[in-house]
Amino acid sequence: MDTHHFELESDYFLQILDTIDSGVHIADHKGNTLWINRTVEKMIGIKREDLIGINVSQQEQNGMFSPSVIRTALEQKKKSTLVQRMQNGKKYMVSAHILYNQKNEPQYVIAHGPDFNKVLLEGSPAEVDEIRLLLERYIRELRRANVKQSYFGKEEHAFIGKSKAFDTLTEFIEKVSDVETTVLIAGETGVGKNVVAEHIHQLSERQGHPFIHINCAAIPEALLESELFGYQKGAFTGANNNGKLGLVKMAEKGTLFLDEVSELPLPLQSKLLQLLQNKTYLPIGSSETVKANVRIIAATNQDLEMLVEQGKFRADLFYRLNVLPIQIPPLRERQDDIFPLLCFYLQKFNSKYNRNRKLTNEAIHALQQYRWPGNIRELENVLEQLVIMSKQDEITLPDLPKRYLEQAEKEAHSFSVSQTACLKQTLHDIEKKIIIQSYQEHKTTRKTAKALGITQSSLIRRLAKYNLDV
């Protein structure tokens, strides 16, 4: 990636970073300098133009600073903080963060450190906190930009939408990604719980480490413990002679995503509780517990509280998992998200199968009116089917499977005039249906009246007229 392209993409942030009294040094995954701010120029007494494009190892050899925090972070593959000595003899506390691309490979390294000499002289330590918060925000924004690019660039993901529910979900993800607390994701089958879990991981400090997804319902109960925690050599008959690493160990420093956690058998639930409480676990056949550095995200399509009441799920485990709960609404409650999802998957499968399919307005309308019991997974499957099976590039209403036409047909006939009904009665029926549909969408009389273009008192009179109890 050339430096000019980088500056154009990040121009707004770079202008901000040029105004602060903290050094900022940005390099690529090989340690080549992409940009430094004016404060770094002052710290080492070298112009920006003379540093851009030069590798940090070469800069270190030339005595510009020692040791290089960027080189250290790349070698250790993690955040690094150390004291750097500049060529003028001054020392600065500097930290370096690695930003990863969609393949979990290092893409950028951001080094930053406040000018403590100036801060101490001016007696304003609060400025350090202000600078630190700004830089942390900048790093988060860069990470989010990278994640957004990776999710839109990876065909299998469709983390997109424009509904209020989607905006609320996005805000939740951004908040919980910055903490280590356990997250419990609930929602119907097919709403995208695994995509949300991976999105949280990609936005977190653990993004450069493994994201391990285990479906608790897909592994036989007899094998589940050994898959999770691993086993020692000779732990049981038929065990691998070298033992086996469990998925918890494979997720070290990363995220362990337990999908369909309600399917965990009760004996294993107690061991998961130990992992959550103490961050330790016991491999099969071992007498020593193992420390685990993992974040747990769990997901379920069941009502865990009801399972607790039925004795099928441990209450203490439920409360440990339910620290940061999020309920993903079904697609039928997020109608504004249907159109962007249709566009995404149409483009995805056109590219995959080298087609040029297009949906007519009538077909789009029918798909938007459908209830989607299978949620996003069903939408994805039907788009793939339509792209493959349609005989022409234009996908029309008759091309849709029958179940997707039923709702559209009901809507088309919902306001038909009965041969025996008078005009007045027909108009009353139409008005009543419009009010019911609008209220179901807007939930309050104030919002419903505004959407219909009438006063709230007028709406209330109509509700009484048609005996509608809201």
CSV table of C-alpha atoms in Angstrom, one decimal:
chain,number,residue,atom,x,y,z
A,1,MET,CA,0.0,0.0,0.0
A,2,ASP,CA,1.6,3.3,-1.0
A,3,THR,CA,1.8,6.2,1.4
A,4,HIS,CA,-0.2,8.6,-0.8
A,5,HIS,CA,-3.2,6.3,-0.8
A,6,PHE,CA,-2.9,5.9,3.0
A,7,GLU,CA,-2.9,9.6,3.6
A,8,LEU,CA,-6.0,10.1,1.4
A,9,GLU,CA,-7.9,7.4,3.3
A,10,SER,CA,-6.9,8.8,6.7
A,11,ASP,CA,-6.6,12.5,6.0
A,12,TYR,CA,-9.1,13.5,8.7
A,13,PHE,CA,-7.3,11.6,11.5
A,14,LEU,CA,-3.8,12.6,10.3
A,15,GLN,CA,-4.7,16.3,10.5
A,16,ILE,CA,-6.0,15.8,14.1
A,17,LEU,CA,-2.8,13.8,15.1
A,18,ASP,CA,-0.6,16.6,13.7
A,19,THR,CA,-2.1,19.0,16.3
A,20,ILE,CA,-1.4,17.1,19.5
A,21,ASP,CA,1.7,17.1,21.6
A,22,SER,CA,2.1,13.3,21.5
A,23,GLY,CA,4.3,11.5,19.0
A,24,VAL,CA,2.5,9.2,16.5
A,25,HIS,CA,4.4,6.8,14.2
A,26,ILE,CA,2.5,4.6,11.7
A,27,ALA,CA,4.2,1.8,9.9
A,28,ASP,CA,3.1,-1.1,7.6
A,29,HIS,CA,3.3,-4.8,8.5
A,30,LYS,CA,7.0,-4.9,7.5
A,31,GLY,CA,8.0,-1.9,9.6
A,32,ASN,CA,8.2,0.6,6.8
A,33,THR,CA,7.3,4.1,8.0
A,34,LEU,CA,4.0,5.3,6.4
A,35,TRP,CA,3.6,8.5,8.4
A,36,ILE,CA,4.7,10.4,11.5
A,37,ASN,CA,3.2,13.5,13.1
A,38,ARG,CA,4.9,16.8,13.7
A,39,THR,CA,5.6,15.9,17.3
A,40,VAL,CA,7.8,13.0,16.3
A,41,GLU,CA,9.7,15.3,14.0
A,42,LYS,CA,10.5,17.5,17.0
A,43,MET,CA,11.3,14.5,19.2
A,44,ILE,CA,14.0,13.2,16.9
A,45,GLY,CA,14.9,16.3,15.0
A,46,ILE,CA,14.2,14.8,11.5
A,47,LYS,CA,11.7,15.9,8.9
A,48,ARG,CA,8.8,13.6,8.1
A,49,GLU,CA,9.8,13.4,4.4
A,50,ASP,CA,13.1,11.9,5.4
A,51,LEU,CA,11.5,9.1,7.4
A,52,ILE,CA,8.6,8.0,5.3
A,53,GLY,CA,9.5,4.8,3.4
A,54,ILE,CA,12.4,3.9,5.7
A,55,ASN,CA,12.2,0.7,7.7
A,56,VAL,CA,12.2,1.1,11.5
A,57,SER,CA,15.1,-1.4,11.8
A,58,GLN,CA,17.2,0.9,9.5
A,59,GLN,CA,16.1,3.9,11.6
A,60,GLU,CA,17.2,2.0,14.7
A,61,GLN,CA,20.6,1.2,13.2
A,62,ASN,CA,21.1,4.8,12.3
A,63,GLY,CA,20.6,5.8,15.9
A,64,MET,CA,17.4,7.7,15.4
A,65,PHE,CA,15.9,5.9,18.4
A,66,SER,CA,16.6,2.7,20.4
A,67,PRO,CA,15.1,0.3,20.8
A,68,SER,CA,12.3,0.4,18.2
A,69,VAL,CA,8.9,-0.3,19.8
A,70,ILE,CA,7.4,-1.0,16.3
A,71,ARG,CA,10.0,-3.7,15.6
A,72,THR,CA,9.5,-5.2,19.0
A,73,ALA,CA,5.7,-5.3,18.6
A,74,LEU,CA,6.1,-7.0,15.2
A,75,GLU,CA,8.6,-9.6,16.5
A,76,GLN,CA,6.5,-10.4,19.6
A,77,LYS,CA,3.2,-10.2,17.6
A,78,LYS,CA,1.5,-8.2,20.3
A,79,LYS,CA,1.2,-4.8,21.9
A,80,SER,CA,4.5,-3.5,23.2
A,81,THR,CA,5.4,-0.7,25.6
A,82,LEU,CA,8.9,0.4,26.3
A,83,VAL,CA,11.2,3.4,26.9
A,84,GLN,CA,12.7,4.7,23.7
A,85,ARG,CA,15.9,6.8,23.6
A,86,MET,CA,16.1,9.3,20.8
A,87,GLN,CA,19.2,10.4,19.0
A,88,ASN,CA,19.2,13.6,21.1
A,89,GLY,CA,19.4,11.6,24.3
A,90,LYS,CA,15.8,12.2,25.4
A,91,LYS,CA,13.7,9.3,26.6
A,92,TYR,CA,10.0,8.7,26.0
A,93,MET,CA,7.5,6.0,27.1
A,94,VAL,CA,6.1,4.6,23.8
A,95,SER,CA,3.5,2.0,23.0
A,96,ALA,CA,2.9,0.1,19.7
A,97,HIS,CA,-0.4,-1.5,18.7
A,98,ILE,CA,-0.8,-4.0,15.8
A,99,LEU,CA,-3.8,-3.7,13.5
A,100,TYR,CA,-4.7,-6.9,11.6
A,101,ASN,CA,-6.5,-7.5,8.2
A,102,GLN,CA,-9.3,-9.9,7.5
A,103,LYS,CA,-6.8,-12.8,7.3
A,104,ASN,CA,-5.5,-12.1,10.9
A,105,GLU,CA,-2.2,-10.9,9.4
A,106,PRO,CA,-0.5,-7.7,10.7
A,107,GLN,CA,-1.4,-4.8,8.4
A,108,TYR,CA,-0.4,-1.6,10.3
A,109,VAL,CA,1.5,-0.7,13.5
A,110,ILE,CA,0.7,2.4,15.4
A,111,ALA,CA,3.3,3.7,17.9
A,112,HIS,CA,2.5,6.6,20.2
A,113,GLY,CA,3.9,8.3,23.2
A,114,PRO,CA,3.3,11.6,25.0
A,115,ASP,CA,6.1,14.2,25.4
A,116,PHE,CA,6.5,13.7,29.1
A,117,ASN,CA,9.3,16.3,29.3
A,118,LYS,CA,6.9,19.0,28.1
A,119,VAL,CA,4.0,17.7,30.3
A,120,LEU,CA,6.1,17.7,33.4
A,121,LEU,CA,7.5,21.1,32.7
A,122,GLU,CA,4.0,22.5,32.2
A,123,GLY,CA,2.6,20.6,35.2
A,124,SER,CA,-0.5,19.3,33.2
A,125,PRO,CA,-0.7,15.5,33.7
A,126,ALA,CA,-4.4,15.7,32.7
A,127,GLU,CA,-3.2,16.4,29.2
A,128,VAL,CA,-1.6,13.0,29.1
A,129,ASP,CA,-5.0,11.3,29.8
A,130,GLU,CA,-6.6,13.5,27.1
A,131,ILE,CA,-4.0,12.5,24.5
A,132,ARG,CA,-4.2,8.9,25.5
A,133,LEU,CA,-8.0,8.8,25.1
A,134,LEU,CA,-7.7,10.5,21.7
A,135,LEU,CA,-5.1,8.0,20.5
A,136,GLU,CA,-7.1,5.0,21.8
A,137,ARG,CA,-10.1,6.4,20.0
A,138,TYR,CA,-8.0,6.7,16.8
A,139,ILE,CA,-6.8,3.2,17.1
A,140,ARG,CA,-10.3,1.9,17.6
A,141,GLU,CA,-11.5,3.8,14.6
A,142,LEU,CA,-8.8,2.4,12.4
A,143,ARG,CA,-9.6,-1.1,13.7
A,144,ARG,CA,-13.3,-0.6,12.9
A,145,ALA,CA,-12.4,0.6,9.5
A,146,ASN,CA,-10.3,-2.5,8.8
A,147,VAL,CA,-13.1,-4.8,10.2
A,148,LYS,CA,-15.7,-3.0,8.0
A,149,GLN,CA,-13.5,-3.5,5.0
A,150,SER,CA,-12.9,-7.1,5.8
A,151,TYR,CA,-16.6,-8.0,6.4
A,152,PHE,CA,-17.7,-6.3,3.2
A,153,GLY,CA,-14.8,-8.0,1.4
A,154,LYS,CA,-15.5,-11.5,2.6
A,155,GLU,CA,-18.3,-13.2,0.7
A,156,GLU,CA,-19.5,-15.3,3.6
A,157,HIS,CA,-20.4,-12.4,5.8
A,158,ALA,CA,-23.3,-9.9,5.6
A,159,PHE,CA,-23.1,-7.7,8.6
A,160,ILE,CA,-25.1,-5.0,7.1
A,161,GLY,CA,-28.4,-3.2,7.7
A,162,LYS,CA,-30.1,0.2,8.1
A,163,SER,CA,-32.8,-0.5,10.6
A,164,LYS,CA,-32.9,1.0,14.1
A,165,ALA,CA,-32.5,-2.6,15.5
A,166,PHE,CA,-29.3,-2.9,13.4
A,167,ASP,CA,-28.0,0.5,14.6
A,168,THR,CA,-28.6,-0.6,18.3
A,169,LEU,CA,-26.8,-3.9,17.6
A,170,THR,CA,-23.8,-2.1,16.1
A,171,GLU,CA,-23.6,0.2,19.1
A,172,PHE,CA,-23.7,-2.7,21.5
A,173,ILE,CA,-21.0,-4.5,19.6
A,174,GLU,CA,-18.7,-1.5,19.7
A,175,LYS,CA,-19.2,-1.1,23.4
A,176,VAL,CA,-18.6,-4.7,24.4
A,177,SER,CA,-15.6,-5.2,22.1
A,178,ASP,CA,-13.5,-2.9,24.3
A,179,VAL,CA,-14.0,-5.1,27.4
A,180,GLU,CA,-13.3,-8.7,28.4
A,181,THR,CA,-16.6,-9.5,29.9
A,182,THR,CA,-18.6,-12.6,28.8
A,183,VAL,CA,-21.3,-11.9,26.2
A,184,LEU,CA,-24.5,-14.0,25.8
A,185,ILE,CA,-26.1,-13.7,22.3
A,186,ALA,CA,-29.7,-14.9,22.0
A,187,GLY,CA,-31.9,-15.1,19.0
A,188,GLU,CA,-33.8,-17.4,16.6
A,189,THR,CA,-31.9,-19.8,14.3
A,190,GLY,CA,-30.4,-18.0,11.3
A,191,VAL,CA,-30.3,-14.4,12.7
A,192,GLY,CA,-26.5,-14.3,12.5
A,193,LYS,CA,-25.4,-14.9,16.0
A,194,ASN,CA,-22.0,-16.3,14.8
A,195,VAL,CA,-21.4,-13.2,12.7
A,196,VAL,CA,-22.1,-10.9,15.6
A,197,ALA,CA,-19.7,-13.0,17.8
A,198,GLU,CA,-16.9,-12.8,15.2
A,199,HIS,CA,-17.6,-9.1,14.7
A,200,ILE,CA,-17.1,-8.5,18.5
A,201,HIS,CA,-13.8,-10.5,18.3
A,202,GLN,CA,-12.5,-8.5,15.3
A,203,LEU,CA,-13.1,-5.2,17.0
A,204,SER,CA,-11.4,-6.3,20.2
A,205,GLU,CA,-7.8,-6.2,21.3
A,206,ARG,CA,-7.8,-10.0,20.7
A,207,GLN,CA,-8.4,-9.6,17.0
A,208,GLY,CA,-4.9,-10.9,16.0
A,209,HIS,CA,-5.5,-14.1,17.9
A,210,PRO,CA,-7.7,-17.2,17.2
A,211,PHE,CA,-11.5,-17.1,17.0
A,212,ILE,CA,-12.6,-20.6,17.8
A,213,HIS,CA,-16.2,-21.5,17.0
A,214,ILE,CA,-17.7,-24.7,18.6
A,215,ASN,CA,-21.3,-25.8,18.0
A,216,CYS,CA,-22.2,-27.6,21.2
A,217,ALA,CA,-25.1,-29.3,19.5
A,218,ALA,CA,-23.0,-30.7,16.7
A,219,ILE,CA,-20.5,-32.7,18.8
A,220,PRO,CA,-21.6,-36.0,20.5
A,221,GLU,CA,-21.8,-35.6,24.3
A,222,ALA,CA,-19.2,-38.3,24.8
A,223,LEU,CA,-16.6,-36.3,22.8
A,224,LEU,CA,-17.5,-32.8,23.9
A,225,GLU,CA,-15.3,-32.6,27.0
A,226,SER,CA,-12.2,-33.9,25.2
A,227,GLU,CA,-12.9,-31.5,22.3
A,228,LEU,CA,-13.2,-28.5,24.7
A,229,PHE,CA,-10.4,-29.3,27.2
A,230,GLY,CA,-8.2,-31.8,25.5
A,231,TYR,CA,-6.6,-34.8,27.1
A,232,GLN,CA,-3.3,-36.2,28.3
A,233,LYS,CA,-1.4,-39.0,26.7
A,234,GLY,CA,-3.0,-42.3,27.5
A,235,ALA,CA,-6.0,-40.7,29.2
A,236,PHE,CA,-8.4,-43.4,28.0
A,237,THR,CA,-8.5,-46.3,25.6
A,238,GLY,CA,-8.1,-45.2,22.0
A,239,ALA,CA,-6.6,-41.8,23.0
A,240,ASN,CA,-4.0,-40.3,20.8
A,241,ASN,CA,-0.5,-41.3,22.0
A,242,ASN,CA,0.6,-37.7,22.0
A,243,GLY,CA,-2.6,-36.4,23.8
A,244,LYS,CA,-4.7,-33.7,22.3
A,245,LEU,CA,-5.0,-29.9,22.6
A,246,GLY,CA,-8.5,-28.8,23.4
A,247,LEU,CA,-10.3,-25.9,21.7
A,248,VAL,CA,-9.9,-23.8,24.8
A,249,LYS,CA,-6.1,-24.1,24.4
A,250,MET,CA,-6.4,-23.4,20.7
A,251,ALA,CA,-8.3,-20.2,21.5
A,252,GLU,CA,-5.5,-19.0,23.8
A,253,LYS,CA,-5.3,-15.1,23.8
A,254,GLY,CA,-8.3,-15.1,21.5
A,255,THR,CA,-12.0,-15.8,21.7
A,256,LEU,CA,-13.9,-19.0,22.3
A,257,PHE,CA,-17.4,-18.9,20.8
A,258,LEU,CA,-19.8,-21.5,22.3
A,259,ASP,CA,-22.7,-21.7,19.9
A,260,GLU,CA,-25.9,-23.4,21.1
A,261,VAL,CA,-24.6,-23.4,24.7
A,262,SER,CA,-27.9,-24.7,25.9
A,263,GLU,CA,-27.0,-28.1,24.6
A,264,LEU,CA,-24.1,-28.5,27.0
A,265,PRO,CA,-24.7,-31.6,29.2
A,266,LEU,CA,-25.0,-30.7,32.9
A,267,PRO,CA,-21.7,-32.4,34.0
A,268,LEU,CA,-19.8,-30.2,31.5
A,269,GLN,CA,-21.7,-27.1,32.6
A,270,SER,CA,-19.9,-27.2,35.9
A,271,LYS,CA,-16.5,-27.4,34.2
A,272,LEU,CA,-17.4,-24.4,32.0
A,273,LEU,CA,-18.4,-22.6,35.1
A,274,GLN,CA,-14.9,-23.2,36.5
A,275,LEU,CA,-13.4,-21.8,33.3
A,276,LEU,CA,-15.5,-18.7,33.5
A,277,GLN,CA,-14.9,-18.1,37.3
A,278,ASN,CA,-11.2,-19.0,37.6
A,279,LYS,CA,-10.0,-19.0,34.0
A,280,THR,CA,-8.7,-22.5,34.6
A,281,TYR,CA,-9.7,-26.0,33.3
A,282,LEU,CA,-8.6,-29.6,33.8
A,283,PRO,CA,-7.7,-31.7,30.7
A,284,ILE,CA,-8.9,-35.3,30.8
A,285,GLY,CA,-6.3,-37.5,32.5
A,286,SER,CA,-4.4,-34.6,34.0
A,287,SER,CA,-4.1,-33.8,37.7
A,288,GLU,CA,-3.0,-30.2,37.2
A,289,THR,CA,-5.3,-27.4,36.2
A,290,VAL,CA,-4.3,-25.2,33.2
A,291,LYS,CA,-4.6,-21.4,33.1
A,292,ALA,CA,-6.6,-20.1,30.1
A,293,ASN,CA,-6.4,-16.6,28.6
A,294,VAL,CA,-9.6,-16.6,26.6
A,295,ARG,CA,-12.7,-14.5,26.2
A,296,ILE,CA,-16.0,-16.4,26.2
A,297,ILE,CA,-18.9,-15.5,23.9
A,298,ALA,CA,-21.9,-17.8,24.1
A,299,ALA,CA,-25.0,-18.0,21.9
A,300,THR,CA,-28.4,-19.7,22.2
A,301,ASN,CA,-31.7,-20.0,20.4
A,302,GLN,CA,-33.3,-21.3,23.6
A,303,ASP,CA,-34.8,-19.5,26.6
A,304,LEU,CA,-32.1,-20.3,29.2
A,305,GLU,CA,-34.1,-18.9,32.1
A,306,MET,CA,-36.9,-21.4,31.3
A,307,LEU,CA,-34.3,-24.2,31.1
A,308,VAL,CA,-33.0,-23.1,34.5
A,309,GLU,CA,-36.5,-23.4,35.9
A,310,GLN,CA,-36.8,-26.9,34.4
A,311,GLY,CA,-33.5,-28.0,35.9
A,312,LYS,CA,-31.9,-28.5,32.5
A,313,PHE,CA,-29.4,-25.6,32.8
A,314,ARG,CA,-27.3,-24.5,35.8
A,315,ALA,CA,-28.5,-21.3,37.4
A,316,ASP,CA,-25.0,-20.2,38.4
A,317,LEU,CA,-23.7,-20.8,34.9
A,318,PHE,CA,-26.6,-18.8,33.4
A,319,TYR,CA,-25.8,-15.8,35.6
A,320,ARG,CA,-22.1,-16.1,34.7
A,321,LEU,CA,-22.9,-16.1,31.0
A,322,ASN,CA,-25.6,-13.5,31.2
A,323,VAL,CA,-23.4,-10.5,32.1
A,324,LEU,CA,-23.7,-8.7,28.8
A,325,PRO,CA,-26.8,-10.2,27.1
A,326,ILE,CA,-27.9,-9.2,23.6
A,327,GLN,CA,-31.1,-10.3,21.9
A,328,ILE,CA,-30.9,-10.2,18.1
A,329,PRO,CA,-34.4,-9.6,16.7
A,330,PRO,CA,-35.7,-11.8,13.9
A,331,LEU,CA,-35.6,-10.5,10.3
A,332,ARG,CA,-39.4,-10.0,10.2
A,333,GLU,CA,-38.9,-7.3,12.9
A,334,ARG,CA,-36.1,-5.6,10.9
A,335,GLN,CA,-37.8,-5.0,7.5
A,336,ASP,CA,-35.5,-2.1,6.7
A,337,ASP,CA,-32.6,-4.6,6.6
A,338,ILE,CA,-34.2,-6.9,4.0
A,339,PHE,CA,-33.4,-4.8,1.0
A,340,PRO,CA,-29.7,-4.3,1.7
A,341,LEU,CA,-29.4,-8.0,2.5
A,342,LEU,CA,-31.1,-8.9,-0.8
A,343,CYS,CA,-28.6,-6.7,-2.6
A,344,PHE,CA,-25.6,-8.2,-0.8
A,345,TYR,CA,-26.5,-11.8,-1.5
A,346,LEU,CA,-27.5,-11.1,-5.0
A,347,GLN,CA,-24.1,-9.6,-5.7
A,348,LYS,CA,-22.4,-12.4,-3.8
A,349,PHE,CA,-23.9,-15.2,-5.8
A,350,ASN,CA,-23.8,-13.3,-9.1
A,351,SER,CA,-20.0,-13.1,-8.5
A,352,LYS,CA,-19.7,-16.7,-7.3
A,353,TYR,CA,-21.6,-18.2,-10.2
A,354,ASN,CA,-20.6,-15.7,-12.9
A,355,ARG,CA,-24.2,-14.5,-13.4
A,356,ASN,CA,-25.9,-11.1,-13.9
A,357,ARG,CA,-29.3,-11.7,-12.2
A,358,LYS,CA,-31.5,-8.8,-11.2
A,359,LEU,CA,-34.7,-8.7,-9.1
A,360,THR,CA,-37.7,-6.9,-10.4
A,361,ASN,CA,-39.5,-4.4,-8.2
A,362,GLU,CA,-42.4,-6.8,-7.8
A,363,ALA,CA,-40.1,-9.7,-6.7
A,364,ILE,CA,-38.3,-7.4,-4.2
A,365,HIS,CA,-41.6,-6.3,-2.8
A,366,ALA,CA,-42.8,-9.9,-2.3
A,367,LEU,CA,-39.6,-10.8,-0.6
A,368,GLN,CA,-39.8,-7.8,1.7
A,369,GLN,CA,-43.4,-8.8,2.7
A,370,TYR,CA,-42.4,-12.4,3.5
A,371,ARG,CA,-42.1,-13.3,7.2
A,372,TRP,CA,-38.7,-15.1,6.9
A,373,PRO,CA,-39.0,-17.8,9.6
A,374,GLY,CA,-35.5,-18.9,8.8
A,375,ASN,CA,-34.2,-15.4,9.0
A,376,ILE,CA,-31.0,-14.3,7.2
A,377,ARG,CA,-29.9,-17.9,6.6
A,378,GLU,CA,-33.1,-18.5,4.7
A,379,LEU,CA,-32.7,-15.3,2.7
A,380,GLU,CA,-29.2,-16.3,1.8
A,381,ASN,CA,-30.3,-19.8,0.6
A,382,VAL,CA,-33.2,-18.5,-1.5
A,383,LEU,CA,-31.0,-15.9,-3.2
A,384,GLU,CA,-28.5,-18.6,-4.1
A,385,GLN,CA,-31.3,-20.8,-5.4
A,386,LEU,CA,-32.7,-17.9,-7.6
A,387,VAL,CA,-29.4,-17.0,-9.0
A,388,ILE,CA,-28.7,-20.6,-10.0
A,389,MET,CA,-32.1,-21.7,-11.2
A,390,SER,CA,-33.6,-18.6,-12.9
A,391,LYS,CA,-33.7,-19.1,-16.7
A,392,GLN,CA,-33.3,-15.4,-17.4
A,393,ASP,CA,-31.3,-12.6,-15.9
A,394,GLU,CA,-34.4,-10.8,-14.7
A,395,ILE,CA,-35.9,-12.6,-11.7
A,396,THR,CA,-39.6,-11.9,-11.7
A,397,LEU,CA,-42.5,-12.7,-9.4
A,398,PRO,CA,-43.3,-16.1,-10.9
A,399,ASP,CA,-39.7,-17.2,-10.4
A,400,LEU,CA,-40.1,-17.1,-6.6
A,401,PRO,CA,-40.9,-20.2,-4.7
A,402,LYS,CA,-44.6,-20.4,-3.9
A,403,ARG,CA,-44.3,-19.7,-0.2
A,404,TYR,CA,-42.8,-16.2,-1.0
A,405,LEU,CA,-45.8,-15.3,-3.1
A,406,GLU,CA,-48.5,-16.0,-0.5
A,407,GLN,CA,-48.0,-12.9,1.5
A,408,ALA,CA,-47.9,-10.7,-1.6
A,409,GLU,CA,-51.1,-12.2,-2.9
A,410,LYS,CA,-52.8,-11.6,0.5
A,411,GLU,CA,-51.7,-8.0,0.4
A,412,ALA,CA,-52.9,-7.6,-3.2
A,413,HIS,CA,-56.4,-8.7,-2.2
A,414,SER,CA,-56.5,-7.2,1.2
A,415,PHE,CA,-58.4,-4.1,0.1
A,416,SER,CA,-60.6,-5.7,-2.6
A,417,VAL,CA,-64.2,-4.5,-2.6
A,418,SER,CA,-66.9,-7.1,-1.8
A,419,GLN,CA,-69.8,-7.3,-4.3
A,420,THR,CA,-72.2,-7.0,-1.5
A,421,ALA,CA,-70.5,-4.3,0.5
A,422,CYS,CA,-71.4,-0.6,0.1
A,423,LEU,CA,-68.7,2.0,-0.6
A,424,LYS,CA,-69.0,3.4,2.9
A,425,GLN,CA,-68.4,0.0,4.6
A,426,THR,CA,-65.5,-0.7,2.2
A,427,LEU,CA,-63.8,2.6,3.1
A,428,HIS,CA,-64.3,1.9,6.8
A,429,ASP,CA,-62.6,-1.5,6.4
A,430,ILE,CA,-59.7,0.1,4.5
A,431,GLU,CA,-59.2,2.8,7.1
A,432,LYS,CA,-59.4,0.3,9.9
A,433,LYS,CA,-56.7,-1.9,8.3
A,434,ILE,CA,-54.4,1.0,7.7
A,435,ILE,CA,-54.7,2.1,11.3
A,436,ILE,CA,-54.0,-1.4,12.6
A,437,GLN,CA,-50.9,-1.9,10.3
A,438,SER,CA,-49.5,1.6,11.2
A,439,TYR,CA,-50.0,1.0,14.9
A,440,GLN,CA,-48.3,-2.4,14.7
A,441,GLU,CA,-45.3,-0.7,13.1
A,442,HIS,CA,-45.0,2.4,15.3
A,443,LYS,CA,-46.2,1.0,18.6
A,444,THR,CA,-47.6,4.4,20.1
A,445,THR,CA,-50.6,6.6,19.3
A,446,ARG,CA,-48.3,9.6,19.0
A,447,LYS,CA,-46.0,8.0,16.4
A,448,THR,CA,-48.9,6.4,14.6
A,449,ALA,CA,-50.8,9.7,14.3
A,450,LYS,CA,-47.7,11.4,13.0
A,451,ALA,CA,-47.1,8.7,10.4
A,452,LEU,CA,-50.7,8.9,9.2
A,453,GLY,CA,-50.7,12.7,9.1
A,454,ILE,CA,-53.5,13.2,11.6
A,455,THR,CA,-53.7,14.5,15.2
A,456,GLN,CA,-53.3,12.1,18.1
A,457,SER,CA,-56.9,13.0,19.3
A,458,SER,CA,-58.2,12.2,15.9
A,459,LEU,CA,-56.5,8.8,15.9
A,460,ILE,CA,-57.9,8.0,19.4
A,461,ARG,CA,-61.4,8.8,18.2
A,462,ARG,CA,-60.9,6.4,15.3
A,463,LEU,CA,-59.6,3.7,17.6
A,464,ALA,CA,-62.8,4.1,19.7
A,465,LYS,CA,-64.9,4.1,16.5
A,466,TYR,CA,-63.5,0.7,15.4
A,467,ASN,CA,-63.3,-0.8,18.9
A,468,LEU,CA,-59.5,-1.1,18.6
A,469,ASP,CA,-57.9,-1.8,22.0
A,470,VAL,CA,-54.3,-0.7,22.0
